[in-house]
Amino acid sequence: QEPGVFADGQVGRQAPGVFAEGQVGRQALRVADGQVDGAAMADSAKLMEQFEGTAHGHQVPSSGWRICLAHEFAEKRKPYKASDVSAYDVVKYLALGIRYLRWWYRKTHVEKKCPVIDLFNPLPLRQIYGCPLGGFGGGTITRGWRGEFCRWQLNPGVYHYKTVVADQFTVCLRRKGRTVYQQVLSVERPSVLQGWNWGYCSHYAFYHALYPRAWTVYQLPGQDVVLTCRQVSPIIPHNYQDTSLPVGVFVWELENGSDEAVDVSIMLTLRNGMGTKEDKRGGHWNEPFSLEKEGARVLGSSLLHPAGANPAAGTGVTHFTAFNPAGTGQAVWQDLLQDGRLDSPAGKGSLTEKGEVTAAAVCATCTVPAQGHRTLELGLAWDMPRIHFGSKEKLHLRRYTRYFGSAGDACPALSHYALTHYEQWEEKIESWQRPILESSHLPPWYKSALFNELYFVADGGTLWLELPPEACAEDVQGPAGAGLSQIFPVLREYGRFAYLEGQEYRMYNTYDVHFYASFALAMLWPKLEISLQYDIAAAVLNEDTQPRLYLMNGQTAQVKLKNVVPHDIGDPEDEPWQRVNAYLIHDTAGWKDLNLKFVLQVYRDYYLTQDTAYLQDMWPVCQAVMDLELKFDTDDDGLIENSGFADQTYDAWVATGASAYCGSLWLAAVCVMCKVAGIVGDGEVLQKYSAIRRKGAEAFERLLWNGKYYNYDSSGGPFSSTVMSDQCAGQWFLRASGLDHSEFQVFPRSHILSALKTIFELNVMGFANGTMGAVNGMRPDGSLDRSSLQSSEAWVGVVYALAATMIQEGLVQEGFHTAEGCYRTVWERLGMAFQTPEAYCQQKLFRSLAYMRPLSIWSMQLALESRACQAPAAEASF
């Protein structure tokens, strides 16, 4: 990686609007102008109980996630790990455990790499995280809600969960020429840098997050001064330039409530590195910079993670080139204390020796008049333009290099751009969020959840790469993908996009999970969704004949079959896109849901974008995967059967015969095939799948409908009659794609409503008294289905999708209640903000922090928008 600095791009363009015929627009629900949700404060009351101040901060919105810096979460949960496997399952899966242990040992001790799933070392829960900084694909730095810089994702798919003590903001107040107050804005009292004044009173500050922005309000005790630090990242819908930039801006709003002027200095100190052993390699240095262009001047300090400030009129910017972050820090502290400024020596600092560490400081200063207000701006950026994956076979360029070059010297330019464009970003962000935030029909918790869950699109180990200048069509489509006529121009224009299944499940674009999460991309950055889909399509048409041992059954099969949708596009420790299917628990060529989910997403994407060239390209691929899927209809009744193993996204929950989950996805995909065949004029395919639809719908009802809901599967086993929360997944996607009428209403509406009401009664209200969302599986008698770990878990992303399905079918209050349980559990009770897990149990355990699937909450927004467009009068029930 290259030492480097700052970044940014351009402002998005497309405002909310209504699409063409048959589409749901981005038109938000009707707004009650000027109305502020007083309930938003009530939602945060428990998290704010420890706040003793009176300050509200400068223009902090009412909606979002708010927490006092003194808050402590009472419940401390543990991650699920190998030692939590029951004795029964240890015996049942003993051979799997032995195979996994051998694979894990080889991966960690022989190859010295991180396993894609590490059951022995799950992430512990740290209840500290706030909004990540940075756009998509350039790496992210997460600042905790207490102000610490504590999660670093700068190398592809690799995280460092390290709080770097030296990375801090410090405030200095001077009145009448003397320093009256100097304080590190941290509640911690570390063992290093003891020359600094630590231990800010946490009862006088609060944090407020509404991604991609966050506010921290500090009421300085005894000073009549309130500081509001606003953190801004360039996350802008329908923008494919600035959204790629690895930058963040800290805007400090300074309010002086006293009757005399006060000089305020804000100092940002940063260690050169992430607090890892790499910091001590030697050869690091810090260097001041100044860049003036287009009438604006930016001053700062360049290091591995650089900082800069905007010297607007009346603002002074100074720096301290180098200090030892492992020492007392006395020199930089006394320098600031003396006159509220730093000495600003010229030239770069000396190179560090091996074993040494270094840090730098930037300080912005202004005078705030009596009863007045002023603003200071500091930027943070990082420039690591060229990356390689674990195999080190290829060099890749990040998306932002299109605008700022790949030499690794872009920090000053990125800093300048960020500090001179962030106001435009905020205008775009506010115009995007305002219709939703101002709607009186939406509950305050939902507004927080909807925007804050988007953090994962940036902080999911996200890649956004440029195609190499020398690339040609065959490089991206593979030897068998020549029919994808638009793949090369799409990838050339918009780049390649990928994000991890989760920060613990380290596989890119895990497709069975992206199916749920994809609504965020499809609605907000549709070109990235289409780019991702083209990569999946190319992988479908190609194969990897290398043999592999699969851990579940101990059998050997090839890595990737032709005409099968891959599970994922690769491991960051290997070479994603070139070698797919990093997942090796099951041979996913036998999974029943992957091919169906591709077909459903193709049409959903077309429905939202009306991109006919995309649909034409994908049509032969859809035919290929569906033709292969037909082999799973073993009795020719028009309905596929599960094969007696966990052959779908619930990869530890066995289904046999016809199943509600895969059967509903199958019938939905068959409906899509009929719809697209009609659009492209393929009468033969239309006739073929129309016959399958009629036959399959009859079989689905006959085999699974029990008069109240759809059974889990048709095996007749002891858990066959389980109520599965995800049994209406096919209907969810059909309605989300506008296929909810005439021949495409393949599931009787009365049955869907009955099933949803049963799920609400048993899986929602019967699970933790209706306070934790929906459990995956519930027995008809109201007891948990404990046939597998996954059946007794609640999956946050599945719950949001279930809530969207309820809203689509008119069960709006039930939908909101269902989703609210998840939000309050994760964000308010368990302290999992900005690390929403895949799953939690009713007590004690959770699994897989910071997961992709909860992005499905955007399907709730699509359902609400669809209802608003179709029946505005129904808004009163929201």
PDB file of C-alpha atoms in Angstrom, residues 15-211:
ATOM      1  CA  ALA A  15     -33.235  13.817  -7.043  1.00  0.00           C
ATOM      2  CA  PRO A  16     -36.180  11.687  -5.985  1.00  0.00           C
ATOM      3  CA  GLY A  17     -38.628  11.269  -8.828  1.00  0.00           C
ATOM      4  CA  VAL A  18     -41.171   9.002 -10.437  1.00  0.00           C
ATOM      5  CA  PHE A  19     -40.223   6.357 -12.975  1.00  0.00           C
ATOM      6  CA  ALA A  20     -41.942   5.268 -16.145  1.00  0.00           C
ATOM      7  CA  GLU A  21     -44.981   3.037 -16.632  1.00  0.00           C
ATOM      8  CA  GLY A  22     -45.307   0.157 -14.222  1.00  0.00           C
ATOM      9  CA  GLN A  23     -42.604   1.467 -11.903  1.00  0.00           C
ATOM     10  CA  VAL A  24     -42.481   2.679  -8.376  1.00  0.00           C
ATOM     11  CA  GLY A  25     -40.761   6.025  -8.102  1.00  0.00           C
ATOM     12  CA  ARG A  26     -38.558   7.444  -5.394  1.00  0.00           C
ATOM     13  CA  GLN A  27     -41.482   9.690  -4.459  1.00  0.00           C
ATOM     14  CA  ALA A  28     -41.648   9.737  -0.677  1.00  0.00           C
ATOM     15  CA  LEU A  29     -44.746   9.699   1.460  1.00  0.00           C
ATOM     16  CA  ARG A  30     -46.745  12.895   1.819  1.00  0.00           C
ATOM     17  CA  VAL A  31     -44.920  15.387   4.029  1.00  0.00           C
ATOM     18  CA  ALA A  32     -46.398  17.377   6.853  1.00  0.00           C
ATOM     19  CA  ASP A  33     -44.496  20.585   6.175  1.00  0.00           C
ATOM     20  CA  GLY A  34     -42.581  21.986   9.092  1.00  0.00           C
ATOM     21  CA  GLN A  35     -43.663  19.220  11.428  1.00  0.00           C
ATOM     22  CA  VAL A  36     -40.972  17.772  13.655  1.00  0.00           C
ATOM     23  CA  ASP A  37     -41.335  14.334  15.157  1.00  0.00           C
ATOM     24  CA  GLY A  38     -41.406  14.969  18.887  1.00  0.00           C
ATOM     25  CA  ALA A  39     -41.444  11.201  19.332  1.00  0.00           C
ATOM     26  CA  ALA A  40     -37.909  11.029  17.940  1.00  0.00           C
ATOM     27  CA  MET A  41     -36.556  12.330  21.228  1.00  0.00           C
ATOM     28  CA  ALA A  42     -38.717   9.867  23.157  1.00  0.00           C
ATOM     29  CA  ASP A  43     -37.211   6.995  21.168  1.00  0.00           C
ATOM     30  CA  SER A  44     -33.757   7.962  22.390  1.00  0.00           C
ATOM     31  CA  ALA A  45     -34.820   8.626  25.987  1.00  0.00           C
ATOM     32  CA  LYS A  46     -33.323   5.472  27.445  1.00  0.00           C
ATOM     33  CA  LEU A  47     -29.988   6.050  25.727  1.00  0.00           C
ATOM     34  CA  MET A  48     -30.010   9.657  26.917  1.00  0.00           C
ATOM     35  CA  GLU A  49     -30.882   9.083  30.584  1.00  0.00           C
ATOM     36  CA  GLN A  50     -27.336   9.903  31.697  1.00  0.00           C
ATOM     37  CA  PHE A  51     -27.196  13.252  29.896  1.00  0.00           C
ATOM     38  CA  GLU A  52     -26.999  16.094  32.438  1.00  0.00           C
ATOM     39  CA  GLY A  53     -26.438  18.965  30.042  1.00  0.00           C
ATOM     40  CA  THR A  54     -28.925  21.409  28.548  1.00  0.00           C
ATOM     41  CA  ALA A  55     -27.348  21.925  25.120  1.00  0.00           C
ATOM     42  CA  HIS A  56     -29.182  20.766  21.995  1.00  0.00           C
ATOM     43  CA  GLY A  57     -26.280  21.396  19.618  1.00  0.00           C
ATOM     44  CA  HIS A  58     -26.224  23.330  16.373  1.00  0.00           C
ATOM     45  CA  GLN A  59     -28.879  22.161  13.893  1.00  0.00           C
ATOM     46  CA  VAL A  60     -28.820  18.554  15.056  1.00  0.00           C
ATOM     47  CA  PRO A  61     -31.774  16.772  13.434  1.00  0.00           C
ATOM     48  CA  SER A  62     -34.507  15.204  15.519  1.00  0.00           C
ATOM     49  CA  SER A  63     -34.379  11.885  13.665  1.00  0.00           C
ATOM     50  CA  GLY A  64     -31.534   9.444  14.109  1.00  0.00           C
ATOM     51  CA  TRP A  65     -29.771   7.361  16.751  1.00  0.00           C
ATOM     52  CA  ARG A  66     -28.886   9.449  19.819  1.00  0.00           C
ATOM     53  CA  ILE A  67     -26.855   8.355  22.831  1.00  0.00           C
ATOM     54  CA  CYS A  68     -25.224  10.078  25.793  1.00  0.00           C
ATOM     55  CA  LEU A  69     -21.485   9.468  26.019  1.00  0.00           C
ATOM     56  CA  ALA A  70     -22.026   8.261  29.599  1.00  0.00           C
ATOM     57  CA  HIS A  71     -24.417   5.478  28.593  1.00  0.00           C
ATOM     58  CA  GLU A  72     -23.535   1.881  29.410  1.00  0.00           C
ATOM     59  CA  PHE A  73     -25.392  -1.022  27.818  1.00  0.00           C
ATOM     60  CA  ALA A  74     -26.565  -3.367  30.535  1.00  0.00           C
ATOM     61  CA  GLU A  75     -26.735  -6.489  28.384  1.00  0.00           C
ATOM     62  CA  LYS A  76     -23.421  -7.987  27.257  1.00  0.00           C
ATOM     63  CA  ARG A  77     -23.908 -10.762  24.713  1.00  0.00           C
ATOM     64  CA  LYS A  78     -21.457 -13.379  23.485  1.00  0.00           C
ATOM     65  CA  PRO A  79     -20.817 -14.463  19.883  1.00  0.00           C
ATOM     66  CA  TYR A  80     -21.749 -17.947  18.788  1.00  0.00           C
ATOM     67  CA  LYS A  81     -18.629 -20.077  18.421  1.00  0.00           C
ATOM     68  CA  ALA A  82     -17.544 -23.690  18.138  1.00  0.00           C
ATOM     69  CA  SER A  83     -17.823 -24.266  21.886  1.00  0.00           C
ATOM     70  CA  ASP A  84     -21.541 -23.394  21.737  1.00  0.00           C
ATOM     71  CA  VAL A  85     -22.354 -26.385  19.539  1.00  0.00           C
ATOM     72  CA  SER A  86     -24.644 -28.725  21.463  1.00  0.00           C
ATOM     73  CA  ALA A  87     -23.483 -32.202  22.467  1.00  0.00           C
ATOM     74  CA  TYR A  88     -26.118 -33.669  20.157  1.00  0.00           C
ATOM     75  CA  ASP A  89     -24.800 -31.675  17.191  1.00  0.00           C
ATOM     76  CA  VAL A  90     -21.179 -32.465  18.082  1.00  0.00           C
ATOM     77  CA  VAL A  91     -21.966 -36.133  17.630  1.00  0.00           C
ATOM     78  CA  LYS A  92     -24.195 -35.553  14.599  1.00  0.00           C
ATOM     79  CA  TYR A  93     -21.647 -33.396  12.788  1.00  0.00           C
ATOM     80  CA  LEU A  94     -18.435 -34.919  14.115  1.00  0.00           C
ATOM     81  CA  ALA A  95     -17.039 -35.653  10.650  1.00  0.00           C
ATOM     82  CA  LEU A  96     -17.819 -32.089   9.530  1.00  0.00           C
ATOM     83  CA  GLY A  97     -16.056 -30.743  12.630  1.00  0.00           C
ATOM     84  CA  ILE A  98     -12.929 -32.768  11.919  1.00  0.00           C
ATOM     85  CA  ARG A  99     -12.848 -31.655   8.285  1.00  0.00           C
ATOM     86  CA  TYR A 100     -13.392 -28.019   9.311  1.00  0.00           C
ATOM     87  CA  LEU A 101     -10.627 -28.192  11.914  1.00  0.00           C
ATOM     88  CA  ARG A 102      -8.180 -29.562   9.383  1.00  0.00           C
ATOM     89  CA  TRP A 103      -9.089 -26.873   6.856  1.00  0.00           C
ATOM     90  CA  TRP A 104      -8.956 -24.132   9.500  1.00  0.00           C
ATOM     91  CA  TYR A 105      -5.500 -25.244  10.698  1.00  0.00           C
ATOM     92  CA  ARG A 106      -4.102 -25.377   7.186  1.00  0.00           C
ATOM     93  CA  LYS A 107      -5.524 -21.947   6.374  1.00  0.00           C
ATOM     94  CA  THR A 108      -4.342 -20.208   9.566  1.00  0.00           C
ATOM     95  CA  HIS A 109      -1.083 -22.003  10.384  1.00  0.00           C
ATOM     96  CA  VAL A 110       0.242 -23.181   7.044  1.00  0.00           C
ATOM     97  CA  GLU A 111      -1.029 -20.605   4.561  1.00  0.00           C
ATOM     98  CA  LYS A 112      -1.009 -17.844   7.224  1.00  0.00           C
ATOM     99  CA  LYS A 113      -4.308 -16.453   5.970  1.00  0.00           C
ATOM    100  CA  CYS A 114      -7.646 -15.621   7.486  1.00  0.00           C
ATOM    101  CA  PRO A 115     -10.363 -18.249   6.948  1.00  0.00           C
ATOM    102  CA  VAL A 116     -13.502 -16.949   5.266  1.00  0.00           C
ATOM    103  CA  ILE A 117     -15.475 -18.167   8.286  1.00  0.00           C
ATOM    104  CA  ASP A 118     -13.604 -18.542  11.578  1.00  0.00           C
ATOM    105  CA  LEU A 119     -15.744 -20.411  14.112  1.00  0.00           C
ATOM    106  CA  PHE A 120     -12.931 -20.470  16.654  1.00  0.00           C
ATOM    107  CA  ASN A 121     -12.317 -16.728  16.769  1.00  0.00           C
ATOM    108  CA  PRO A 122     -15.599 -14.853  16.325  1.00  0.00           C
ATOM    109  CA  LEU A 123     -15.602 -11.102  16.866  1.00  0.00           C
ATOM    110  CA  PRO A 124     -16.451 -10.121  20.421  1.00  0.00           C
ATOM    111  CA  LEU A 125     -19.100  -7.478  20.853  1.00  0.00           C
ATOM    112  CA  ARG A 126     -17.656  -4.000  21.428  1.00  0.00           C
ATOM    113  CA  GLN A 127     -20.520  -1.602  22.073  1.00  0.00           C
ATOM    114  CA  ILE A 128     -18.636   1.433  20.775  1.00  0.00           C
ATOM    115  CA  TYR A 129     -19.152   2.006  17.052  1.00  0.00           C
ATOM    116  CA  GLY A 130     -20.499   5.035  15.235  1.00  0.00           C
ATOM    117  CA  CYS A 131     -20.743   6.189  11.618  1.00  0.00           C
ATOM    118  CA  PRO A 132     -17.866   5.114   9.369  1.00  0.00           C
ATOM    119  CA  LEU A 133     -15.979   7.777   7.432  1.00  0.00           C
ATOM    120  CA  GLY A 134     -15.429   7.573   3.694  1.00  0.00           C
ATOM    121  CA  GLY A 135     -17.223   6.725   0.487  1.00  0.00           C
ATOM    122  CA  PHE A 136     -17.536   3.380  -1.278  1.00  0.00           C
ATOM    123  CA  GLY A 137     -14.525   1.276  -2.139  1.00  0.00           C
ATOM    124  CA  GLY A 138     -11.651   3.423  -0.894  1.00  0.00           C
ATOM    125  CA  GLY A 139     -11.556   2.007   2.624  1.00  0.00           C
ATOM    126  CA  THR A 140     -13.306   3.264   5.735  1.00  0.00           C
ATOM    127  CA  ILE A 141     -12.360   4.536   9.171  1.00  0.00           C
ATOM    128  CA  THR A 142     -14.976   4.236  11.895  1.00  0.00           C
ATOM    129  CA  ARG A 143     -15.210   6.781  14.691  1.00  0.00           C
ATOM    130  CA  GLY A 144     -16.964   5.464  17.773  1.00  0.00           C
ATOM    131  CA  TRP A 145     -19.853   7.242  19.437  1.00  0.00           C
ATOM    132  CA  ARG A 146     -17.565   8.297  22.273  1.00  0.00           C
ATOM    133  CA  GLY A 147     -15.196   9.870  19.766  1.00  0.00           C
ATOM    134  CA  GLU A 148     -12.524   7.187  19.376  1.00  0.00           C
ATOM    135  CA  PHE A 149     -11.087   6.126  16.007  1.00  0.00           C
ATOM    136  CA  CYS A 150     -11.616   2.425  16.459  1.00  0.00           C
ATOM    137  CA  ARG A 151     -12.279   0.360  13.292  1.00  0.00           C
ATOM    138  CA  TRP A 152     -10.058   0.469  10.231  1.00  0.00           C
ATOM    139  CA  GLN A 153     -10.805  -1.103   6.852  1.00  0.00           C
ATOM    140  CA  LEU A 154      -8.139   0.213   4.486  1.00  0.00           C
ATOM    141  CA  ASN A 155      -6.897  -2.996   2.879  1.00  0.00           C
ATOM    142  CA  PRO A 156      -9.449  -5.003   0.862  1.00  0.00           C
ATOM    143  CA  GLY A 157     -11.662  -7.027   3.181  1.00  0.00           C
ATOM    144  CA  VAL A 158      -9.254  -6.708   6.130  1.00  0.00           C
ATOM    145  CA  TYR A 159     -10.319  -5.057   9.394  1.00  0.00           C
ATOM    146  CA  HIS A 160      -8.303  -3.799  12.338  1.00  0.00           C
ATOM    147  CA  TYR A 161     -10.426  -3.394  15.462  1.00  0.00           C
ATOM    148  CA  LYS A 162      -7.971  -1.162  17.254  1.00  0.00           C
ATOM    149  CA  THR A 163      -8.651   2.076  19.110  1.00  0.00           C
ATOM    150  CA  VAL A 164      -5.728   4.401  18.429  1.00  0.00           C
ATOM    151  CA  VAL A 165      -5.307   6.496  21.555  1.00  0.00           C
ATOM    152  CA  ALA A 166      -3.461   9.390  19.888  1.00  0.00           C
ATOM    153  CA  ASP A 167      -6.220   9.993  17.350  1.00  0.00           C
ATOM    154  CA  GLN A 168      -8.175  12.692  19.153  1.00  0.00           C
ATOM    155  CA  PHE A 169      -9.772  16.089  18.995  1.00  0.00           C
ATOM    156  CA  THR A 170      -8.683  18.614  21.613  1.00  0.00           C
ATOM    157  CA  VAL A 171     -10.278  22.000  22.353  1.00  0.00           C
ATOM    158  CA  CYS A 172      -8.439  25.059  23.675  1.00  0.00           C
ATOM    159  CA  LEU A 173     -10.310  28.185  24.882  1.00  0.00           C
ATOM    160  CA  ARG A 174      -8.581  31.521  25.408  1.00  0.00           C
ATOM    161  CA  ARG A 175     -10.044  34.699  26.833  1.00  0.00           C
ATOM    162  CA  LYS A 176      -8.237  38.039  26.992  1.00  0.00           C
ATOM    163  CA  GLY A 177      -4.983  36.506  25.848  1.00  0.00           C
ATOM    164  CA  ARG A 178      -4.789  33.594  28.280  1.00  0.00           C
ATOM    165  CA  THR A 179      -5.769  29.952  28.036  1.00  0.00           C
ATOM    166  CA  VAL A 180      -8.681  29.215  30.356  1.00  0.00           C
ATOM    167  CA  TYR A 181      -9.603  25.680  29.278  1.00  0.00           C
ATOM    168  CA  GLN A 182      -7.852  22.884  27.372  1.00  0.00           C
ATOM    169  CA  GLN A 183      -9.349  19.409  27.177  1.00  0.00           C
ATOM    170  CA  VAL A 184      -9.037  16.250  25.104  1.00  0.00           C
ATOM    171  CA  LEU A 185     -12.580  15.530  23.944  1.00  0.00           C
ATOM    172  CA  SER A 186     -12.375  11.958  25.140  1.00  0.00           C
ATOM    173  CA  VAL A 187     -13.916  10.300  28.176  1.00  0.00           C
ATOM    174  CA  GLU A 188     -10.990   7.870  28.405  1.00  0.00           C
ATOM    175  CA  ARG A 189      -7.968   8.002  30.735  1.00  0.00           C
ATOM    176  CA  PRO A 190      -5.260   6.049  28.876  1.00  0.00           C
ATOM    177  CA  SER A 191      -1.860   4.985  30.159  1.00  0.00           C
ATOM    178  CA  VAL A 192      -0.018   6.902  27.413  1.00  0.00           C
ATOM    179  CA  LEU A 193       0.060  10.605  26.549  1.00  0.00           C
ATOM    180  CA  GLN A 194      -0.365  11.376  30.235  1.00  0.00           C
ATOM    181  CA  GLY A 195       0.752  14.951  29.649  1.00  0.00           C
ATOM    182  CA  TRP A 196      -2.706  15.606  28.187  1.00  0.00           C
ATOM    183  CA  ASN A 197      -5.863  16.488  30.071  1.00  0.00           C
ATOM    184  CA  TRP A 198      -8.060  13.413  29.598  1.00  0.00           C
ATOM    185  CA  GLY A 199     -11.388  12.383  31.089  1.00  0.00           C
ATOM    186  CA  TYR A 200     -13.950  14.724  29.568  1.00  0.00           C
ATOM    187  CA  CYS A 201     -17.182  14.531  31.598  1.00  0.00           C
ATOM    188  CA  SER A 202     -19.284  12.131  29.543  1.00  0.00           C
ATOM    189  CA  HIS A 203     -22.552  13.309  31.117  1.00  0.00           C
ATOM    190  CA  TYR A 204     -22.251  16.600  29.192  1.00  0.00           C
ATOM    191  CA  ALA A 205     -22.004  15.236  25.670  1.00  0.00           C
ATOM    192  CA  PHE A 206     -24.135  13.190  23.292  1.00  0.00           C
ATOM    193  CA  TYR A 207     -23.736  11.564  19.889  1.00  0.00           C
ATOM    194  CA  HIS A 208     -26.363  11.593  17.137  1.00  0.00           C
ATOM    195  CA  ALA A 209     -26.090   9.481  13.978  1.00  0.00           C
ATOM    196  CA  LEU A 210     -28.044   9.801  10.764  1.00  0.00           C
ATOM    197  CA  TYR A 211     -25.825   8.163   8.176  1.00  0.00           C
TER     198      TYR A 211
END
